[in-house]
Short mmCIF file of C-alpha atoms and ligand atoms in Angstrom, two decimals:
data_model
loop_
_atom_site.label_atom_id
_atom_site.label_comp_id
_atom_site.label_asym_id
_atom_site.label_seq_id
_atom_site.Cartn_x
_atom_site.Cartn_y
_atom_site.Cartn_z
CA MET R 1 0.00 0.00 0.00
CA LEU R 2 1.32 3.48 -0.90
CA VAL R 3 0.75 5.98 1.89
CA LEU R 4 1.44 9.70 2.01
CA VAL R 5 2.34 10.63 5.60
CA ILE R 6 1.63 14.27 6.49
CA ASN R 7 2.87 16.17 9.52
CA SER R 8 1.45 19.69 9.34
CA GLY R 9 2.76 22.43 11.59
CA SER R 10 1.31 25.90 11.81
CA SER R 11 3.71 27.17 9.13
CA SER R 12 5.17 23.93 7.77
CA LEU R 13 4.21 20.72 6.02
CA LYS R 14 6.45 17.64 6.28
CA TYR R 15 5.68 14.66 4.10
CA GLN R 16 6.85 11.17 3.23
CA VAL R 17 5.59 8.79 0.57
CA ARG R 18 5.97 5.23 1.85
CA ASP R 19 5.52 1.77 0.42
CA VAL R 20 4.21 0.04 3.54
CA GLU R 21 4.83 -3.59 2.53
CA ALA R 22 8.37 -2.85 1.31
CA GLY R 23 9.04 -0.60 4.33
CA SER R 24 10.61 1.93 1.97
CA VAL R 25 10.48 5.71 1.64
CA LEU R 26 9.84 6.82 -1.96
CA ALA R 27 9.97 10.56 -1.35
CA GLU R 28 10.14 13.00 1.50
CA GLY R 29 10.31 16.72 1.98
CA LEU R 30 9.41 19.80 3.92
CA VAL R 31 7.67 23.04 2.96
CA GLU R 32 8.25 25.92 5.35
CA LYS R 33 7.07 29.50 5.76
CA ILE R 34 3.46 28.64 4.93
CA GLY R 35 1.24 31.70 5.31
CA MET R 36 4.20 33.99 5.64
CA GLY R 37 3.52 35.25 2.09
CA ASN R 38 5.54 37.89 0.31
CA GLY R 39 8.70 36.17 1.55
CA GLY R 40 10.87 38.17 -0.85
CA ASP R 41 13.61 38.35 1.77
CA GLY R 42 16.28 38.66 -0.86
CA ASP R 43 18.06 35.42 0.05
CA GLY R 44 16.93 33.70 -3.10
CA GLN R 45 14.26 31.68 -1.32
CA VAL R 46 10.94 31.06 -2.99
CA GLU R 47 8.05 32.90 -1.41
CA GLY R 48 6.20 30.84 1.15
CA PRO R 49 2.94 29.30 -0.06
CA ARG R 50 -0.23 31.06 1.06
CA ASP R 51 -1.73 28.08 2.83
CA HIS R 52 -1.45 24.29 3.27
CA ALA R 53 -3.36 23.69 0.02
CA GLU R 54 -0.80 25.73 -1.90
CA ALA R 55 2.02 23.91 -0.10
CA LEU R 56 0.53 20.63 -1.33
CA GLU R 57 0.52 21.95 -4.90
CA GLN R 58 4.23 22.71 -4.49
CA VAL R 59 5.08 19.14 -3.56
CA ASP R 60 2.59 17.48 -5.92
CA GLY R 61 5.18 17.11 -8.68
CA ALA R 62 7.76 15.45 -6.43
CA ILE R 63 5.12 13.06 -5.09
CA HIS R 64 3.97 12.06 -8.57
CA GLU R 65 7.48 11.55 -9.78
CA ALA R 66 8.19 9.29 -6.78
CA LEU R 67 5.06 7.24 -7.48
CA GLY R 68 6.24 6.53 -11.05
CA GLY R 69 2.76 5.99 -12.48
CA ARG R 70 1.32 4.23 -9.42
CA THR R 71 -1.36 5.92 -7.32
CA LEU R 72 -1.58 6.70 -3.63
CA ASP R 73 -3.82 4.41 -1.56
CA ALA R 74 -4.21 6.61 1.53
CA VAL R 75 -2.97 9.57 3.51
CA GLY R 76 -1.94 9.30 7.18
CA HIS R 77 -1.87 12.44 9.32
CA ARG R 78 0.05 12.95 12.52
CA VAL R 79 -2.49 14.65 14.76
CA VAL R 80 -1.14 15.95 18.04
CA HIS R 81 -4.23 15.95 20.25
CA GLY R 82 -6.91 13.29 20.29
CA GLY R 83 -8.36 14.38 23.64
CA GLU R 84 -10.29 11.76 25.59
CA ARG R 85 -12.16 10.47 22.57
CA PHE R 86 -9.47 8.99 20.35
CA ALA R 87 -7.69 5.90 21.64
CA GLU R 88 -6.84 4.57 18.16
CA PRO R 89 -6.10 5.81 14.65
CA VAL R 90 -9.34 6.57 12.78
CA LEU R 91 -10.59 6.96 9.24
CA VAL R 92 -11.29 10.65 8.74
CA ASN R 93 -14.71 11.98 7.70
CA ASN R 94 -16.33 15.39 8.23
CA GLU R 95 -17.50 14.53 11.74
CA ILE R 96 -14.00 13.37 12.77
CA THR R 97 -12.43 16.51 11.30
CA ARG R 98 -14.83 18.64 13.34
CA ALA R 99 -14.05 16.60 16.46
CA ILE R 100 -10.31 17.26 15.95
CA GLU R 101 -11.12 20.92 15.45
CA ARG R 102 -13.05 21.01 18.74
CA LEU R 103 -9.80 19.97 20.45
CA ASN R 104 -8.03 23.12 19.16
CA PRO R 105 -8.07 24.82 22.59
CA LEU R 106 -6.06 21.93 24.04
CA ALA R 107 -3.35 22.14 21.34
CA PRO R 108 -3.63 25.64 19.87
CA LEU R 109 -0.37 25.46 17.91
CA HIS R 110 -0.87 21.99 16.47
CA ASN R 111 -4.45 20.80 15.96
CA PRO R 112 -5.55 23.75 13.77
CA ALA R 113 -2.64 22.97 11.43
CA ASN R 114 -3.56 19.27 11.38
CA VAL R 115 -7.12 20.18 10.38
CA LEU R 116 -5.82 22.47 7.60
CA GLY R 117 -3.74 19.55 6.29
CA ILE R 118 -6.73 17.21 6.31
CA ARG R 119 -8.99 19.73 4.52
CA ALA R 120 -6.32 20.54 1.93
CA ILE R 121 -6.01 16.84 1.03
CA ALA R 122 -9.80 16.34 0.99
CA LYS R 123 -10.10 19.18 -1.49
CA LYS R 124 -7.29 17.96 -3.72
CA TRP R 125 -8.02 14.21 -3.63
CA PRO R 126 -11.64 13.83 -2.39
CA ASP R 127 -11.69 10.05 -2.93
CA LEU R 128 -8.48 9.25 -1.08
CA PRO R 129 -9.00 7.71 2.38
CA GLN R 130 -7.40 9.75 5.15
CA VAL R 131 -6.44 8.42 8.57
CA ALA R 132 -5.68 10.47 11.70
CA VAL R 133 -2.99 9.02 13.99
CA PHE R 134 -2.97 10.73 17.39
CA ASP R 135 0.05 11.51 19.56
CA THR R 136 -2.10 11.12 22.68
CA ALA R 137 -3.92 7.89 21.76
CA PHE R 138 -1.43 5.37 23.18
CA HIS R 139 -1.80 6.99 26.61
CA ARG R 140 -5.58 6.48 26.80
CA THR R 141 -4.84 3.36 28.90
CA LEU R 142 -3.50 5.43 31.83
CA PRO R 143 -5.41 4.63 35.02
CA GLU R 144 -7.35 7.56 36.49
CA TYR R 145 -5.00 7.86 39.46
CA ALA R 146 -2.17 8.52 37.00
CA TRP R 147 -4.01 11.04 34.78
CA ARG R 148 -5.73 13.06 37.52
CA TYR R 149 -4.17 16.25 38.87
CA ALA R 150 -4.98 16.97 42.52
CA VAL R 151 -6.93 20.15 41.76
CA PRO R 152 -10.65 20.96 42.07
CA ASP R 153 -12.76 18.62 39.99
CA GLU R 154 -14.28 21.44 37.91
CA LEU R 155 -10.89 22.02 36.26
CA TYR R 156 -11.26 18.58 34.74
CA THR R 157 -15.00 18.65 34.10
CA ASN R 158 -15.17 22.21 32.73
CA HIS R 159 -11.75 22.62 31.12
CA GLY R 160 -10.50 19.09 30.38
CA ILE R 161 -7.45 19.64 32.59
CA ARG R 162 -5.84 16.23 33.08
CA ARG R 163 -2.75 14.34 31.93
CA TYR R 164 -3.01 13.40 28.24
CA GLY R 165 0.59 12.49 27.40
CA PHE R 166 2.29 12.83 24.00
CA HIS R 167 4.84 11.04 21.75
CA GLY R 168 2.43 8.08 21.89
CA THR R 169 3.09 6.90 18.33
CA SER R 170 6.80 6.69 19.09
CA HIS R 171 6.41 5.03 22.50
CA GLU R 172 4.08 2.39 21.06
CA TYR R 173 6.30 1.66 18.06
CA VAL R 174 9.41 1.43 20.24
CA ALA R 175 7.63 -0.82 22.78
CA HIS R 176 6.80 -3.29 20.00
CA ARG R 177 10.31 -3.28 18.57
CA ALA R 178 11.95 -3.60 21.99
CA ALA R 179 9.69 -6.53 22.95
CA ALA R 180 10.54 -8.21 19.65
CA LEU R 181 14.27 -7.71 20.24
CA LEU R 182 14.00 -9.36 23.66
CA ASP R 183 11.71 -12.06 22.26
CA VAL R 184 8.91 -11.20 24.69
CA PRO R 185 5.27 -11.03 23.49
CA VAL R 186 4.38 -7.33 23.61
CA GLU R 187 1.32 -7.99 25.79
CA GLU R 188 3.73 -9.30 28.45
CA PHE R 189 6.26 -6.49 28.05
CA ASP R 190 6.93 -4.31 31.12
CA ALA R 191 9.42 -1.51 30.53
CA VAL R 192 10.39 2.12 30.84
CA ILE R 193 10.86 3.95 27.53
CA ALA R 194 12.70 7.28 27.34
CA HIS R 195 12.01 9.25 24.13
CA LEU R 196 14.69 11.95 24.21
CA GLY R 197 14.54 14.42 21.32
CA ASN R 198 14.10 18.19 21.40
CA GLY R 199 10.92 17.30 23.24
CA ALA R 200 11.40 14.46 25.70
CA SER R 201 9.11 12.12 27.58
CA VAL R 202 9.35 8.88 29.48
CA THR R 203 6.60 6.27 29.60
CA ALA R 204 5.84 3.37 31.95
CA ILE R 205 4.77 0.33 29.94
CA ARG R 206 2.92 -2.57 31.56
CA GLY R 207 1.72 -5.45 29.41
CA GLY R 208 2.63 -3.42 26.30
CA GLN R 209 0.31 -0.55 27.36
CA SER R 210 1.08 2.93 28.63
CA ILE R 211 0.23 3.22 32.34
CA ASP R 212 2.02 6.51 33.04
CA THR R 213 3.89 9.15 31.09
CA SER R 214 5.82 12.29 31.99
CA MET R 215 4.17 14.79 29.63
CA GLY R 216 0.84 15.99 30.93
CA PHE R 217 -1.89 18.44 29.95
CA THR R 218 0.63 19.83 27.45
CA PRO R 219 4.05 18.63 26.24
CA LEU R 220 5.73 20.89 28.82
CA GLU R 221 5.57 18.66 31.90
CA GLY R 222 8.21 16.15 32.92
CA LEU R 223 11.80 15.96 31.75
CA VAL R 224 14.34 18.72 31.09
CA MET R 225 14.11 19.29 27.32
CA GLY R 226 15.93 21.36 24.69
CA THR R 227 14.10 24.58 25.49
CA ARG R 228 11.32 23.42 27.87
CA SER R 229 11.60 23.40 31.64
CA GLY R 230 9.70 20.21 32.45
CA ASP R 231 8.51 19.88 36.06
CA LEU R 232 8.70 22.83 38.43
CA ASP R 233 6.83 24.20 41.43
CA PRO R 234 3.67 25.79 39.98
CA SER R 235 3.90 28.54 42.61
CA ILE R 236 6.83 29.97 40.66
CA LEU R 237 4.30 31.02 38.01
CA VAL R 238 2.01 32.59 40.61
CA PHE R 239 5.01 34.44 42.03
CA LEU R 240 6.05 35.72 38.59
CA GLY R 241 2.43 36.59 37.70
CA ARG R 242 2.26 38.78 40.79
CA ALA R 243 5.53 40.35 39.74
CA GLY R 244 3.90 41.40 36.46
CA TRP R 245 4.77 38.61 34.00
CA SER R 246 2.00 38.09 31.44
CA ALA R 247 0.71 34.70 30.30
CA GLU R 248 2.70 35.15 27.06
CA ASP R 249 5.90 35.97 29.01
CA LEU R 250 5.48 32.82 31.11
CA ASP R 251 4.67 30.69 28.08
CA SER R 252 7.75 31.83 26.21
CA MET R 253 10.02 31.49 29.26
CA LEU R 254 8.86 27.93 29.99
CA ASN R 255 8.66 26.64 26.41
CA ARG R 256 11.42 28.49 24.58
CA ARG R 257 13.99 29.78 27.06
CA SER R 258 14.24 26.98 29.63
CA GLY R 259 15.57 23.41 29.63
CA LEU R 260 19.12 22.93 28.33
CA LYS R 261 18.92 26.38 26.75
CA GLY R 262 18.09 28.01 30.08
CA LEU R 263 20.70 26.08 32.01
CA ALA R 264 23.58 25.91 29.51
CA GLY R 265 22.71 28.60 26.97
CA ASN R 266 22.33 26.00 24.19
CA ASN R 267 19.40 23.71 23.38
CA ASP R 268 21.33 21.17 21.28
CA MET R 269 22.51 18.14 23.25
CA ARG R 270 25.55 17.59 21.05
CA SER R 271 26.79 21.13 21.71
CA VAL R 272 26.07 20.89 25.43
CA VAL R 273 28.03 17.61 25.72
CA GLU R 274 30.94 19.09 23.75
CA ALA R 275 31.00 22.22 25.92
CA ALA R 276 30.87 20.14 29.12
CA GLU R 277 33.76 18.00 27.86
CA ALA R 278 35.71 21.18 27.13
CA GLY R 279 35.26 22.24 30.76
CA ASP R 280 32.18 24.49 30.70
CA ALA R 281 30.67 24.22 34.19
CA ARG R 282 27.15 25.41 33.20
CA SER R 283 26.93 22.74 30.53
CA ALA R 284 28.12 20.06 32.95
CA MET R 285 25.45 21.18 35.44
CA ALA R 286 22.76 21.14 32.72
CA LEU R 287 23.67 17.51 31.95
CA ALA R 288 23.60 16.66 35.65
CA VAL R 289 20.15 18.23 36.12
CA ALA R 290 18.72 16.54 33.01
CA SER R 291 20.17 13.09 33.75
CA TYR R 292 19.22 13.24 37.44
CA ARG R 293 15.63 14.17 36.60
CA LEU R 294 15.33 11.35 34.06
CA ALA R 295 16.85 8.84 36.51
CA LYS R 296 14.23 9.83 39.12
CA TYR R 297 11.44 9.17 36.60
CA ILE R 298 12.95 5.83 35.64
CA GLY R 299 13.07 4.80 39.31
CA GLY R 300 9.44 5.88 39.80
CA TYR R 301 8.21 4.11 36.67
CA HIS R 302 10.15 0.94 37.57
CA VAL R 303 7.92 0.86 40.66
CA ALA R 304 4.80 1.84 38.66
CA VAL R 305 5.14 -1.13 36.29
CA GLY R 306 5.94 -3.53 39.14
CA GLY R 307 9.52 -4.13 38.05
CA ALA R 308 10.50 -3.19 34.51
CA LYS R 309 12.07 -5.88 32.32
CA ALA R 310 13.89 -3.31 30.17
CA LEU R 311 14.95 0.31 29.94
CA VAL R 312 14.77 1.65 26.39
CA PHE R 313 16.34 4.80 24.93
CA THR R 314 15.06 6.34 21.70
CA ALA R 315 14.94 9.57 19.56
CA GLY R 316 17.79 11.97 18.71
CA ILE R 317 19.51 12.01 22.10
CA GLY R 318 18.47 8.53 23.22
CA GLU R 319 19.74 6.95 20.01
CA ASN R 320 22.91 8.99 19.55
CA SER R 321 24.29 10.36 22.78
CA HIS R 322 26.30 7.64 24.51
CA GLN R 323 27.48 10.32 26.94
CA PHE R 324 23.96 11.18 28.08
CA ARG R 325 22.96 7.50 28.31
CA SER R 326 25.94 6.75 30.52
CA LEU R 327 25.18 9.75 32.79
CA VAL R 328 21.65 8.41 33.31
CA ALA R 329 22.75 4.78 33.78
CA ALA R 330 25.37 5.85 36.33
CA ARG R 331 22.50 6.99 38.58
CA LEU R 332 20.61 3.69 38.25
CA GLY R 333 22.94 1.38 40.18
CA ALA R 334 20.17 0.73 42.72
CA LEU R 335 18.12 -0.92 39.93
CA GLY R 336 21.07 -3.15 39.00
CA VAL R 337 21.71 -1.32 35.72
CA GLU R 338 25.16 -1.86 34.22
CA LEU R 339 26.06 -0.54 30.78
CA ASP R 340 28.66 -2.23 28.60
CA ALA R 341 30.89 0.77 27.83
CA GLY R 342 31.89 -0.60 24.42
CA LEU R 343 28.34 -1.47 23.30
CA ASN R 344 27.09 1.89 24.58
CA ARG R 345 29.64 3.79 22.46
CA GLU R 346 29.10 1.76 19.29
CA TRP R 347 26.75 3.48 16.86
CA SER R 348 24.22 1.57 14.81
CA LYS R 349 20.81 2.27 13.33
CA GLU R 350 19.57 -1.15 14.45
CA PRO R 351 17.80 -1.88 17.76
CA ARG R 352 20.37 -3.23 20.22
CA VAL R 353 21.20 -4.13 23.81
CA ILE R 354 23.89 -1.92 25.43
CA SER R 355 23.99 -3.40 28.96
CA THR R 356 26.25 -6.16 30.28
CA PRO R 357 24.91 -9.74 30.53
CA GLY R 358 25.01 -9.24 34.33
CA SER R 359 22.82 -6.09 34.28
CA VAL R 360 19.61 -6.88 36.21
CA LEU R 361 17.72 -4.57 33.90
CA PRO R 362 18.64 -4.87 30.20
CA VAL R 363 19.19 -1.47 28.58
CA LEU R 364 18.25 -1.08 24.92
CA VAL R 365 18.63 1.51 22.19
CA VAL R 366 15.73 1.30 19.72
CA PRO R 367 15.54 3.84 16.88
CA THR R 368 12.08 5.34 16.55
CA ASP R 369 10.37 5.97 13.22
CA GLU R 370 7.11 7.86 13.68
CA GLU R 371 6.46 8.18 9.93
CA ARG R 372 6.76 4.44 9.47
CA ALA R 373 4.43 3.84 12.43
CA ILE R 374 1.88 6.32 10.98
CA ALA R 375 2.08 4.70 7.52
CA GLU R 376 1.56 1.21 8.99
CA ALA R 377 -1.32 2.35 11.19
CA THR R 378 -2.92 4.09 8.19
CA ALA R 379 -2.61 0.98 6.02
CA ALA R 380 -4.16 -1.16 8.80
CA VAL R 381 -7.15 1.18 9.27
CA VAL R 382 -7.78 1.40 5.52
CA ALA R 383 -7.50 -2.39 5.10
CA ARG R 384 -10.00 -2.92 7.96
CA SER R 385 -12.46 -0.34 6.68
CA SER R 386 -12.45 -1.74 3.15
CA VAL R 387 -13.58 -5.21 4.37
CA ALA R 388 -16.20 -3.73 6.72
CA PRO R 389 -19.82 -4.21 5.57
P1 LIG J 401 12.79 16.22 17.52
O1 LIG J 401 12.10 16.15 18.86
O2 LIG J 401 12.84 17.61 16.98
O3 LIG J 401 12.35 15.17 16.52
P2 LIG J 401 15.29 14.70 17.56
O4 LIG J 401 14.69 13.40 17.94
O5 LIG J 401 15.83 14.86 16.19
O6 LIG J 401 14.31 15.91 17.90
O7 LIG J 401 16.46 15.02 18.63
C1 LIG J 401 17.18 16.19 18.61
C2 LIG J 401 18.25 16.13 19.70
O8 LIG J 401 19.10 15.01 19.44
C3 LIG J 401 19.15 17.36 19.77
O9 LIG J 401 19.36 17.73 21.11
C4 LIG J 401 20.47 16.85 19.17
O10 LIG J 401 21.60 17.51 19.70
C5 LIG J 401 20.44 15.42 19.61
N1 LIG J 401 21.37 14.62 18.80
C6 LIG J 401 21.25 14.30 17.50
N2 LIG J 401 22.37 13.61 17.07
C7 LIG J 401 23.18 13.53 18.16
C8 LIG J 401 24.47 12.97 18.40
N3 LIG J 401 25.14 12.34 17.44
N4 LIG J 401 24.97 13.07 19.65
C9 LIG J 401 24.31 13.70 20.62
N5 LIG J 401 23.11 14.25 20.47
C10 LIG J 401 22.54 14.18 19.26
#
């Protein structure tokens, strides 16, 4: 099945054309500066397209060339917020599109763009099945005691304030691959998975399902990230509010000027590691804060799942930074974690074990591939719906 995977941002459109059975990528690309019109910034760049529909027209040629005379079977959209309703990928129709739109207040930067992407495709290829794959869906199995915040009930009932969790497509995909690597049926797989990219989250997996996750109402809660603070005492915001900070000031401070950037002055893990190795004390402290915080979550989730059978690292930092992995593992001696220094340093794009045979908890590196997971989920939904009565 040939699937076009679309990841629409507010001003960007990322795409991949995938042959699901062959597991191959036929084309991929990115259109930026959508809606920023009259680019004309003199650097030779083409003007940004007016909207997502115009962005699609720009990439249409490349997609057709990649298809080489074959036709697309479906489109799979990464949709950030599925709220409480969506626990699985779904075939899109008008009612589903409106339901995604109603979730806009929960993900104001992302869901409106996802809806624009869906409508642009529906207009261009009205007969092509579209599937929405939600970042929150995998976490719909969280028990209520894990998703509830201890605040007055009306915040949940009137405003939907609860833990939703994100990165679900990645956590689910990685859980399946890690279970396969260890030869454990996924429904018996208990683990802690750390997805460490620019955004980072850690998930407690019991019986292959998510039972807790560090991101919450928004993707800000939890770990120290590239530019996001993760957990902090909420009274800090009250304090700053009283001192005159606006909601926008707080939002920008927490989401764009905190995390590694706030602590070390740089949001890129590679640069922070290099600076720390060259003797920069702020960078070394940023790594200590980030690895300590992750180690605390791993300890907590080990308890939550009743004894994890594996610790799994994934995404940009998890897959590539042997330095960060070893800083985290060094804090996990109480769990019986022991990395094999040689295996940890070796780079590969294959899933692999990096702990010693004597490590009580095996430690794995499993590359994530959200586009592949979206393409496979899309193909499965379309196959199911075409046999339905
Ligand atoms: P996103 O959340 O944007 O998809 P990625 O998963 O691509 O992010 O992760 C980006 C992070 O991965 C950055 O902090 C980057 O420095 C880090 N990273 C990528 N390659 C390496 C590497 N070889 N060594 C250390 N860190 C790396």
